[in-house]
Short mmCIF file of C-alpha atoms and ligand atoms in Angstrom, two decimals:
data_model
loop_
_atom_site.label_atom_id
_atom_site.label_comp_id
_atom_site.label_asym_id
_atom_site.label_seq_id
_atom_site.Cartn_x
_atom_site.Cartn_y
_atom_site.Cartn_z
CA UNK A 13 -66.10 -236.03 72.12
CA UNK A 14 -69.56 -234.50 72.82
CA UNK A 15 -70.49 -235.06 76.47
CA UNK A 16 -74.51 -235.43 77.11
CA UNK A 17 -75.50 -234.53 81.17
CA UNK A 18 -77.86 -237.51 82.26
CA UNK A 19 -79.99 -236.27 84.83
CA UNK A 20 -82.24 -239.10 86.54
CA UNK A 21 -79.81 -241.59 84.81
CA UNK A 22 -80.10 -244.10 87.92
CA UNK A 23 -83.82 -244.68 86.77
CA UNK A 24 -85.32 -246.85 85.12
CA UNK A 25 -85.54 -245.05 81.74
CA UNK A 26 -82.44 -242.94 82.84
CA UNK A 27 -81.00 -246.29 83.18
CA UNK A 28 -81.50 -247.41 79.60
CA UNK A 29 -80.52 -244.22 78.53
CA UNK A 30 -77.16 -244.05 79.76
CA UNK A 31 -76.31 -247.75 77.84
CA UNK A 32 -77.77 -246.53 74.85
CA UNK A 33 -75.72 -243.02 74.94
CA UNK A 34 -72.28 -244.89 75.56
CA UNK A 35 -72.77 -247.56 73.12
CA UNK A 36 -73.23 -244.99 70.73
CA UNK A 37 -69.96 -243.20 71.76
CA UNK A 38 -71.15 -240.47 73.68
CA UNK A 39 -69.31 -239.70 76.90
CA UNK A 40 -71.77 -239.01 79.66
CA UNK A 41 -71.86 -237.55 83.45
CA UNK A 42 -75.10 -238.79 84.99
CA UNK A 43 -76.49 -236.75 88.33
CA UNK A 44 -79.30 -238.36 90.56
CA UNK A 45 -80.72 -237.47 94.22
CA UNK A 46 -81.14 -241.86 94.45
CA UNK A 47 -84.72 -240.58 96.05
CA UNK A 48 -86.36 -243.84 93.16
CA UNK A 49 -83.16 -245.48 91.94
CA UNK A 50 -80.12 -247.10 93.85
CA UNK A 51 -76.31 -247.36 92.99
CA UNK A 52 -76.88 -250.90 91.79
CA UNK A 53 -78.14 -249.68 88.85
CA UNK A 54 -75.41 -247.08 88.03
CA UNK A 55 -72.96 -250.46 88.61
CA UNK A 56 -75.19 -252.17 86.25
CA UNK A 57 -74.98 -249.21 83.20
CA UNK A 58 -71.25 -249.63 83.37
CA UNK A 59 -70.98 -253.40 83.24
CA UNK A 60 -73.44 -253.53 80.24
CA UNK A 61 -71.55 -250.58 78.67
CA UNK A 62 -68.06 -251.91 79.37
CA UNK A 63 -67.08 -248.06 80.10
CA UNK A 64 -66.85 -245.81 82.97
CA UNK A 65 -68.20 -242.44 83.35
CA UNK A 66 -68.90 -240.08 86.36
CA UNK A 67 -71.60 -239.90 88.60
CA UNK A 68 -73.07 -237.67 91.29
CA UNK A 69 -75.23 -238.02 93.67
CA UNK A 70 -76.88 -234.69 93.38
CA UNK A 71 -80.68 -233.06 93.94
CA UNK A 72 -81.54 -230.62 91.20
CA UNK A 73 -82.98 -228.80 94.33
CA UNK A 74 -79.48 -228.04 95.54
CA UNK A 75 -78.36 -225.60 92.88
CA UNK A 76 -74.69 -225.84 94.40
CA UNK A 77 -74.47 -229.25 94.07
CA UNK A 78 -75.58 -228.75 90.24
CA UNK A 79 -72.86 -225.97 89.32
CA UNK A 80 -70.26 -228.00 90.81
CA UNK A 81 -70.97 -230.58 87.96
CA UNK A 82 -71.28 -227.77 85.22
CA UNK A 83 -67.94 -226.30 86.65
CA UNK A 84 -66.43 -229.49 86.46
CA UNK A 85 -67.03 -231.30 82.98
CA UNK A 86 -67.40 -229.98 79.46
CA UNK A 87 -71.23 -230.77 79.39
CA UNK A 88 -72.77 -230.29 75.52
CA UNK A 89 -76.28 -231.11 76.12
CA UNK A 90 -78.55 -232.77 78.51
CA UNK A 91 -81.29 -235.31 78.66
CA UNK A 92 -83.41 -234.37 81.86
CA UNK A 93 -84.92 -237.37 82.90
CA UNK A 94 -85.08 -236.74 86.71
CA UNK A 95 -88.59 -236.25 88.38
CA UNK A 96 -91.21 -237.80 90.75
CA UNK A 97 -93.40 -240.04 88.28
CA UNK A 98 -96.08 -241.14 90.72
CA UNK A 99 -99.29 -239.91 89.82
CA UNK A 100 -101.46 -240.98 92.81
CA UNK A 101 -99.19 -239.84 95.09
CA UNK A 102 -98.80 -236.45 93.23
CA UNK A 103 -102.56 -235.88 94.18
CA UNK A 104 -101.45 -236.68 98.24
CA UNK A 105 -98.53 -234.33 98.46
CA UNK A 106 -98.43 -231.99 95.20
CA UNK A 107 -96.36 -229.64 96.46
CA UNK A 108 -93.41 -231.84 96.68
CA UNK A 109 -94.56 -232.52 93.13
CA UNK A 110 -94.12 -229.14 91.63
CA UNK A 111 -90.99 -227.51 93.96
CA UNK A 112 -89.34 -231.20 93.14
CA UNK A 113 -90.05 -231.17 88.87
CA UNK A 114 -91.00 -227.98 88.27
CA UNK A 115 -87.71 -226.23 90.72
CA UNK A 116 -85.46 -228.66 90.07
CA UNK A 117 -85.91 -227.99 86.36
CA UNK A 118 -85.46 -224.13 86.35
CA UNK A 119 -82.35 -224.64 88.50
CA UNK A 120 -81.02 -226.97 85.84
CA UNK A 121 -81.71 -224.46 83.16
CA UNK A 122 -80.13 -221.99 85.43
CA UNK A 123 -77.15 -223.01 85.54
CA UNK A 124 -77.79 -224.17 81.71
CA UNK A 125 -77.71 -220.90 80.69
CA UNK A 126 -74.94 -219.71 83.63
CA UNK A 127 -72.66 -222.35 81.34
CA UNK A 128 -74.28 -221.23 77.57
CA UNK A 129 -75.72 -225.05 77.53
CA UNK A 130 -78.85 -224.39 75.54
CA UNK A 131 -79.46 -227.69 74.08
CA UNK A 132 -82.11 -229.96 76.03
CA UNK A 133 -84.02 -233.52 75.51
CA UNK A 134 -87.03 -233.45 78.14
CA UNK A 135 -88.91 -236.44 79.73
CA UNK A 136 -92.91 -235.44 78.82
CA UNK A 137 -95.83 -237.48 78.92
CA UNK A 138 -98.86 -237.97 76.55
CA UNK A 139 -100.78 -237.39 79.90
CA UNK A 140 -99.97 -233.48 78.55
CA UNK A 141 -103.22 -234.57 75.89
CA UNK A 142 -105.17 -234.65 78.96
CA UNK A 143 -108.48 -236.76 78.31
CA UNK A 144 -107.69 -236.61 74.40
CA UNK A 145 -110.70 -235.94 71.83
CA UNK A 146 -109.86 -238.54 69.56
CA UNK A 147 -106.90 -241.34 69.09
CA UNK A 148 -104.69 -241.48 67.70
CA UNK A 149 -103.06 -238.71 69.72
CA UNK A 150 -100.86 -235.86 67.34
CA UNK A 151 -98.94 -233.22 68.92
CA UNK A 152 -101.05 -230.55 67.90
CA UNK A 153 -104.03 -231.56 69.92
CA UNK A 154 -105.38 -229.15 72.84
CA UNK A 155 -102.87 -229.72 75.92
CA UNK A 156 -104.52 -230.16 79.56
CA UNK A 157 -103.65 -232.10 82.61
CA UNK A 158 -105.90 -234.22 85.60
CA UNK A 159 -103.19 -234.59 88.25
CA UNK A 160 -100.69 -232.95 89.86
CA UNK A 161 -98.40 -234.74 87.73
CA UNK A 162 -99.49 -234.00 84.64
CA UNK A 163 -100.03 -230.55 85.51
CA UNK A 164 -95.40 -230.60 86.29
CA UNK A 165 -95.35 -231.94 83.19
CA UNK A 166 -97.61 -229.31 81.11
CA UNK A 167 -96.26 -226.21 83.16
CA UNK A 168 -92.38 -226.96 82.34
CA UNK A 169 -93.29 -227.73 78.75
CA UNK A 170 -94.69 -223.84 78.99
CA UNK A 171 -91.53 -222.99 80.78
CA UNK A 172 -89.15 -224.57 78.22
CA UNK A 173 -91.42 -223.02 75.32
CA UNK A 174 -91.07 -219.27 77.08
CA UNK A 175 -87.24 -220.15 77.35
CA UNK A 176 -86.65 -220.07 73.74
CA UNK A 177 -89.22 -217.15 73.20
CA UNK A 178 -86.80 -215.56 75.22
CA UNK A 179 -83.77 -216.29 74.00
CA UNK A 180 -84.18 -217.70 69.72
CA UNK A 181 -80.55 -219.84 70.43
CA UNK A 182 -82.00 -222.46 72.44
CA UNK A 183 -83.07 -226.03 70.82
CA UNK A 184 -85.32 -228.24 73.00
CA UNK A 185 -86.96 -231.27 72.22
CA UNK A 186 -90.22 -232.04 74.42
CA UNK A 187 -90.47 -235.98 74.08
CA UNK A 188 -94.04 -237.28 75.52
CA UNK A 189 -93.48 -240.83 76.45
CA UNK A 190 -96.65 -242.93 76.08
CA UNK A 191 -96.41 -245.91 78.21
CA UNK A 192 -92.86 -247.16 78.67
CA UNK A 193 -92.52 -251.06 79.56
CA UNK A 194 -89.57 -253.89 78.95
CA UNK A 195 -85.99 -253.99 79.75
CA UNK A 196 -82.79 -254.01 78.25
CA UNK A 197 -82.18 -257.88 77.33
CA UNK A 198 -79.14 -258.25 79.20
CA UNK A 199 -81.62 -258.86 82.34
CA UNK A 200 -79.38 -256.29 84.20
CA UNK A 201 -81.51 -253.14 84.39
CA UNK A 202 -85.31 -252.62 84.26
CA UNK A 203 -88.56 -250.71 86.09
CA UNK A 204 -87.75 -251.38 89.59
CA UNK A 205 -90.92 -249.60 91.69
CA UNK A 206 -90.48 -249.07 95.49
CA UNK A 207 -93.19 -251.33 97.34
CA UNK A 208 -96.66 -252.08 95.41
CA UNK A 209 -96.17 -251.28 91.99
CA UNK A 210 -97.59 -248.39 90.26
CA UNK A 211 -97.93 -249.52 86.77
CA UNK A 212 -99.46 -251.95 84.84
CA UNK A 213 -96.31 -254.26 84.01
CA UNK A 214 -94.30 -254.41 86.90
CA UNK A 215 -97.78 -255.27 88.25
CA UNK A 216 -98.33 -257.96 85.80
CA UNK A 217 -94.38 -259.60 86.35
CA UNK A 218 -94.15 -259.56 89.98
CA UNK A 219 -98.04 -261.42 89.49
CA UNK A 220 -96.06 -263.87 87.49
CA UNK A 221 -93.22 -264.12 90.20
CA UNK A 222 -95.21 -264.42 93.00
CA UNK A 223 -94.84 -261.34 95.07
CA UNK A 224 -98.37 -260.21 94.07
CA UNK A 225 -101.35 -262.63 94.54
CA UNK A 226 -103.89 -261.51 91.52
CA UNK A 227 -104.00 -258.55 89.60
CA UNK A 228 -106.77 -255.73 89.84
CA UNK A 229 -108.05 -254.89 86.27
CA UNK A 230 -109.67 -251.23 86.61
CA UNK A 231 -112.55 -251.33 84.52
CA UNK A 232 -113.57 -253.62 81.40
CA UNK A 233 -116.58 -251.28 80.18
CA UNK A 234 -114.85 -248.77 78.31
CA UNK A 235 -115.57 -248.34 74.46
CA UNK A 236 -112.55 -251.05 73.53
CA UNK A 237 -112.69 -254.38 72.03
CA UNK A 238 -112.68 -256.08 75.63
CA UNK A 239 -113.72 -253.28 78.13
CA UNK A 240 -110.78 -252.64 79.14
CA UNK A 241 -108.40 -249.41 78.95
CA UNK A 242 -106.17 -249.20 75.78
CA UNK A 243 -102.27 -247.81 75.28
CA UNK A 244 -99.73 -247.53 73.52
CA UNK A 245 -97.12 -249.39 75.28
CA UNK A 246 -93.52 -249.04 73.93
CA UNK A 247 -90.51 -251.07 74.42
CA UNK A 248 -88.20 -248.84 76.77
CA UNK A 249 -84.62 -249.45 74.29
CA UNK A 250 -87.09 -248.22 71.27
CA UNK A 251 -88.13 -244.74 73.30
CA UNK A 252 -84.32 -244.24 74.11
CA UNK A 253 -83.77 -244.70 70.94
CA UNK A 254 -85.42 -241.70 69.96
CA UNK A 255 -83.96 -239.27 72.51
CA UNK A 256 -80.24 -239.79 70.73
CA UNK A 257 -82.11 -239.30 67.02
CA UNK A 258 -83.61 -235.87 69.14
CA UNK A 259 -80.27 -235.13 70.40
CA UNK A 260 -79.10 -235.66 66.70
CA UNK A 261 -82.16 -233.36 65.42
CA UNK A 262 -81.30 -230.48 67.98
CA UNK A 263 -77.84 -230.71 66.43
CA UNK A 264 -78.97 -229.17 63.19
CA UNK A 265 -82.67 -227.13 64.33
CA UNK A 266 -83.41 -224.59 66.86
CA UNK A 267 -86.58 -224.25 68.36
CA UNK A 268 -88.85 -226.38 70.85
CA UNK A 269 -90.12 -228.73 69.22
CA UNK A 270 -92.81 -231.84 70.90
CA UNK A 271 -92.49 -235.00 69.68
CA UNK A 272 -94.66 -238.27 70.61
CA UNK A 273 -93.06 -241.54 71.29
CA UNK A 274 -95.33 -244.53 70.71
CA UNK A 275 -95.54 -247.02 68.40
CA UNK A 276 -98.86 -245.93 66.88
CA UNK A 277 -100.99 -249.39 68.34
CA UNK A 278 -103.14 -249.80 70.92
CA UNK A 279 -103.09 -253.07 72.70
CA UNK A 280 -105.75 -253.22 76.07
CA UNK A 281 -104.93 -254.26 79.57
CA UNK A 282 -106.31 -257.64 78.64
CA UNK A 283 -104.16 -257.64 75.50
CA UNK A 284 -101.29 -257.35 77.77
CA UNK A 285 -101.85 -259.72 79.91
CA UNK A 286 -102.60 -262.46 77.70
CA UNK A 287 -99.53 -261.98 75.57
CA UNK A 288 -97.21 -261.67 78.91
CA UNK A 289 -98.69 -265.16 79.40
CA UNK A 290 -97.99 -266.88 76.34
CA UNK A 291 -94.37 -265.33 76.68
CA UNK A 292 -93.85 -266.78 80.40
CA UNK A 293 -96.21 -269.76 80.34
CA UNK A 294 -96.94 -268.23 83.69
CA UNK A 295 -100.42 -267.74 84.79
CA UNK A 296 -101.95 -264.15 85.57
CA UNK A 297 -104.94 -264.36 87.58
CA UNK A 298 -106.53 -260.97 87.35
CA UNK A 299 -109.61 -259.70 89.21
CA UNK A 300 -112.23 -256.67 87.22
CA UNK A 301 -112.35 -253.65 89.88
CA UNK A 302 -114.25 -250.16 89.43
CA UNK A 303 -112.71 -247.87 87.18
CA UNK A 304 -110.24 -245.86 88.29
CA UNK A 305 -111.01 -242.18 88.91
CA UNK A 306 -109.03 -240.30 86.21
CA UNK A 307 -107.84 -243.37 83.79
CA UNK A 308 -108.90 -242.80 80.81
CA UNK A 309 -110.30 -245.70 77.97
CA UNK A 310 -108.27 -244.87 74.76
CA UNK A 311 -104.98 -243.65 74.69
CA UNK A 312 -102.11 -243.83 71.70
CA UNK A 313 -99.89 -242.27 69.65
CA UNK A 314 -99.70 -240.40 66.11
CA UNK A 315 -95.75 -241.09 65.96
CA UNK A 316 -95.53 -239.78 62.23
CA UNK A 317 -93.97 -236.73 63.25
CA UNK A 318 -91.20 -238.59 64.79
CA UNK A 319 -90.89 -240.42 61.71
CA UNK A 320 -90.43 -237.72 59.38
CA UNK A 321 -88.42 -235.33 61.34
CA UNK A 322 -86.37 -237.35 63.54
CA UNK A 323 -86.54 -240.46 61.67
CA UNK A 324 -87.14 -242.91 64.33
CA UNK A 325 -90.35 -245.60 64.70
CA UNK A 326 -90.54 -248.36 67.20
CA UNK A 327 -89.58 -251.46 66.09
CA UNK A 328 -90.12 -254.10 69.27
CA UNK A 329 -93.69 -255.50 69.47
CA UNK A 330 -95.53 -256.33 72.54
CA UNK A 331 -93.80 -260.41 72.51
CA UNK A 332 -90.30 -258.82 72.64
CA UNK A 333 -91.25 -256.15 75.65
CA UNK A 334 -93.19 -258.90 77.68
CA UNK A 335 -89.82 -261.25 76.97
CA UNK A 336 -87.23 -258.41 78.45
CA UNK A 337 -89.40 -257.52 81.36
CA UNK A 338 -89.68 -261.29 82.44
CA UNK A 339 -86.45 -261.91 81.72
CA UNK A 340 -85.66 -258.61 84.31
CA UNK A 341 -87.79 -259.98 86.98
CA UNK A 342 -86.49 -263.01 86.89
CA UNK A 343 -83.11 -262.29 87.34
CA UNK A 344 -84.25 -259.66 89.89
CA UNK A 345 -86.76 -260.96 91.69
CA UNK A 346 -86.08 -258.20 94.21
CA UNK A 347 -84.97 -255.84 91.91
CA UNK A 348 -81.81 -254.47 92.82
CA UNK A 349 -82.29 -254.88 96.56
CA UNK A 350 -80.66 -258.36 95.28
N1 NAD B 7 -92.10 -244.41 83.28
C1 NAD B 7 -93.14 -243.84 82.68
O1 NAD B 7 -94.16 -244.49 82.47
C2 NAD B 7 -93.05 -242.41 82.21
C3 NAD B 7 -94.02 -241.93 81.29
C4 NAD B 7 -93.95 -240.61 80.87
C5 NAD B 7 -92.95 -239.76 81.34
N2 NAD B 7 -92.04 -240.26 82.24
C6 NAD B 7 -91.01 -239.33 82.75
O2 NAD B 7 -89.73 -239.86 82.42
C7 NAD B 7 -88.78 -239.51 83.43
C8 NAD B 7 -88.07 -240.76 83.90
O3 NAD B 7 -89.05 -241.67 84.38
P1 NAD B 7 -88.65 -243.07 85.00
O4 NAD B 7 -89.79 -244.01 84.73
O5 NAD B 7 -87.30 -243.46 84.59
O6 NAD B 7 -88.69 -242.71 86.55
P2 NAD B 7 -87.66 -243.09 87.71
O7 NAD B 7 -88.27 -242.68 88.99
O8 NAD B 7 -87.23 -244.51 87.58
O9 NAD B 7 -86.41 -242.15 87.36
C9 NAD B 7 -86.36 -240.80 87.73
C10 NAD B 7 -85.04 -240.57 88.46
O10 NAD B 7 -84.94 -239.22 88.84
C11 NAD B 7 -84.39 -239.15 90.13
N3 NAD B 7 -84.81 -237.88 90.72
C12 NAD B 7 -86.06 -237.48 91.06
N4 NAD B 7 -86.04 -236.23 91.53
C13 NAD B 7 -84.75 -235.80 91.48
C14 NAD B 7 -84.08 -234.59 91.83
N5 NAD B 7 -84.74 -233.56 92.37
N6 NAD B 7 -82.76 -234.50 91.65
C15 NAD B 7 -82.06 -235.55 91.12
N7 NAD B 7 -82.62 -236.72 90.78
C16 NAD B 7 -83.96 -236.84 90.95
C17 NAD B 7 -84.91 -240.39 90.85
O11 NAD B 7 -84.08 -240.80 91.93
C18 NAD B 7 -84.91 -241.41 89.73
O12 NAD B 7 -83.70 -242.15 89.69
C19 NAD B 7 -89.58 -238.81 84.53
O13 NAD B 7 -89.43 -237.41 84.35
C20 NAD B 7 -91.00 -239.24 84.27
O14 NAD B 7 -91.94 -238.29 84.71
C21 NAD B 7 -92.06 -241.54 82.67
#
């Protein structure tokens, strides 16, 4: 039985993560500090799952705490989800930023290497394309970073790529997420931000549910079809989806190898909101503010790469991720504070 370490697996794409890893019939140990997540969720994994499985409530920055786990299961490989995500706030305190991602993820690969684990699936971000030339995004475009944030993100994908200059045996798969949204369909676990949300959906749904009066639209003159900023959002079960066909991959290649996970379209803010609408029925009033200092207008993915050499695409369109996330909030109107 090959046992995959899920660190962050409390979160939100953690979370999904951890269902889509037992289903399949791995075993898993998850670790997370709880500093964005909550128990409830770990509770929720297992009843979706219908299987048990250990968990720790463990910082990466305590390295103790971390070789106690590695002492104590068979681990095989590990998908390292855990990290502060928060981009604004990375710019307020970016130290915190870079000893809690960039630390945190040498001590894992410490104690990686302390065990002779050398197989990893890492949490990126297309925000490692920077302000990107030209869209669709591939993974050989020129890597840069605007935040704090981004800049964790670029300096451990260095990190991981001098790890296997050093030593030829590991096999590492850098997965930059594009934009992440939905929820598993069960209803039971989803995005569940602290206070006002960060993002764009969670934004949009608790709109919808009431918690939020209007939503604030940053900018509709960019070069798109309606002014307003474009991504490539991706249905959260699809981009799990293609960490296990990584994990598979890494099975059979060493290296470190980047991979993008989008779907390839790019739908606008205004895209989004409309569809979320015909989905709910609900109505999203939505205000136009400045631009936001940093956003940029045109952002997606090149996911051909994945295609080929993983052999995973998306397959959920923007209906079926507007559907799960409404069907999460309302369930959880309070998330998992419930
Ligand atoms: N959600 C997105 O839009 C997005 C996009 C690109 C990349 N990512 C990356 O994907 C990963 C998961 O994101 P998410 O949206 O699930 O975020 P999340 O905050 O929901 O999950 C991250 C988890 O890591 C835990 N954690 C943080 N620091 C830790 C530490 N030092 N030790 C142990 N646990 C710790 C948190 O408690 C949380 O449960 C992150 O690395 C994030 O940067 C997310």
């Amino acid at each position: 039985m090959t046992t995959i370490l899920v660190t962050g697996g409390a979160g939100y794409i953690g979370s999904h993560a951890a269902v889509e890893l037992l289903e399949s019939g791995y075993e898993i140990v998850v670790i997370d500090n709880l500093s964005n997540s909550s128990m409830e969720s770990i509770k929720r994994i297992k009843e979706i799952a219908g299987k048990n499985f250990p968990f720790y409530e463990c910082d990466l920055l305590d390295v103790e705490c971390v070789e106690n786990v590695f002492n104590t299961h068979k681990i095989d490989s590990v998908m390292h989800f855990a990290g502060l995500k928060a981009v604004g706030e990375s710019v307020t305190i970016p130290l915190k930023y870079y000893q809690n991602n960039i630390t945190g993820t040498i001590n894992l690969c410490e104690v990686m290497i302390k065990h002779n684990i050398k197989k990893l699936v890492f949490s990126s971000s297309a925000t490692v394309y920077g302000n990107p030339d030209k869209v669709p995004v591939e993974e050989s475009f020129s890597l840069s970073a605007t935040n704090p944030y981004g800049r964790t993100k670029l300096m451990i994908e260095y990190i991981l790529q001098d790890l296997y200059f050093a030593d030829s045996s590991w096999r590492i798969a850098l997965l930059r997420y594009f934009n992440p949204i939905g929820a598993h369909e069960s209803g039971k676990i989803g995005e569940n931000p602290n206070g006002i949300p960060n993002n764009l959906m969670p934004y949009i749904s608790q709109v919808a549910i009431g918690k939020m009066e209007k939503l604030f639209v940053f900018g509709n003159d960019y070069e798109t079809h309606d002014g307003t900023g474009v991504r490539d959002f991706i249905h959260v079960v699809d981009l799990v989806k293609g960490h296990l066909k990584a994990l598979e991959y890494l099975e059979n290649h060493e290296g470190v190898e980047a991979f993008n996970l989008g779907t390839g379209k790019g739908y606008s803010v205004l895209d989004l909101v409309k569809t979320f609408e015909d989905v709910t029925s609900k109505r999203i009033p939505y205000k136009i503010v400045e631009r936001r200092k940093g956003d940029i207008g045109v952002c997606y993915a090149n996911p051909q790469k994945a295609e080929k050499k993983l052999g995973w695409r998306a397959e959920k369109d923007l209906n079926d991720m507007c559907k799960d996330t409404w069907n999460w909030q309302l369930n959880n109107p309070n998330g998992y504070r419930n």
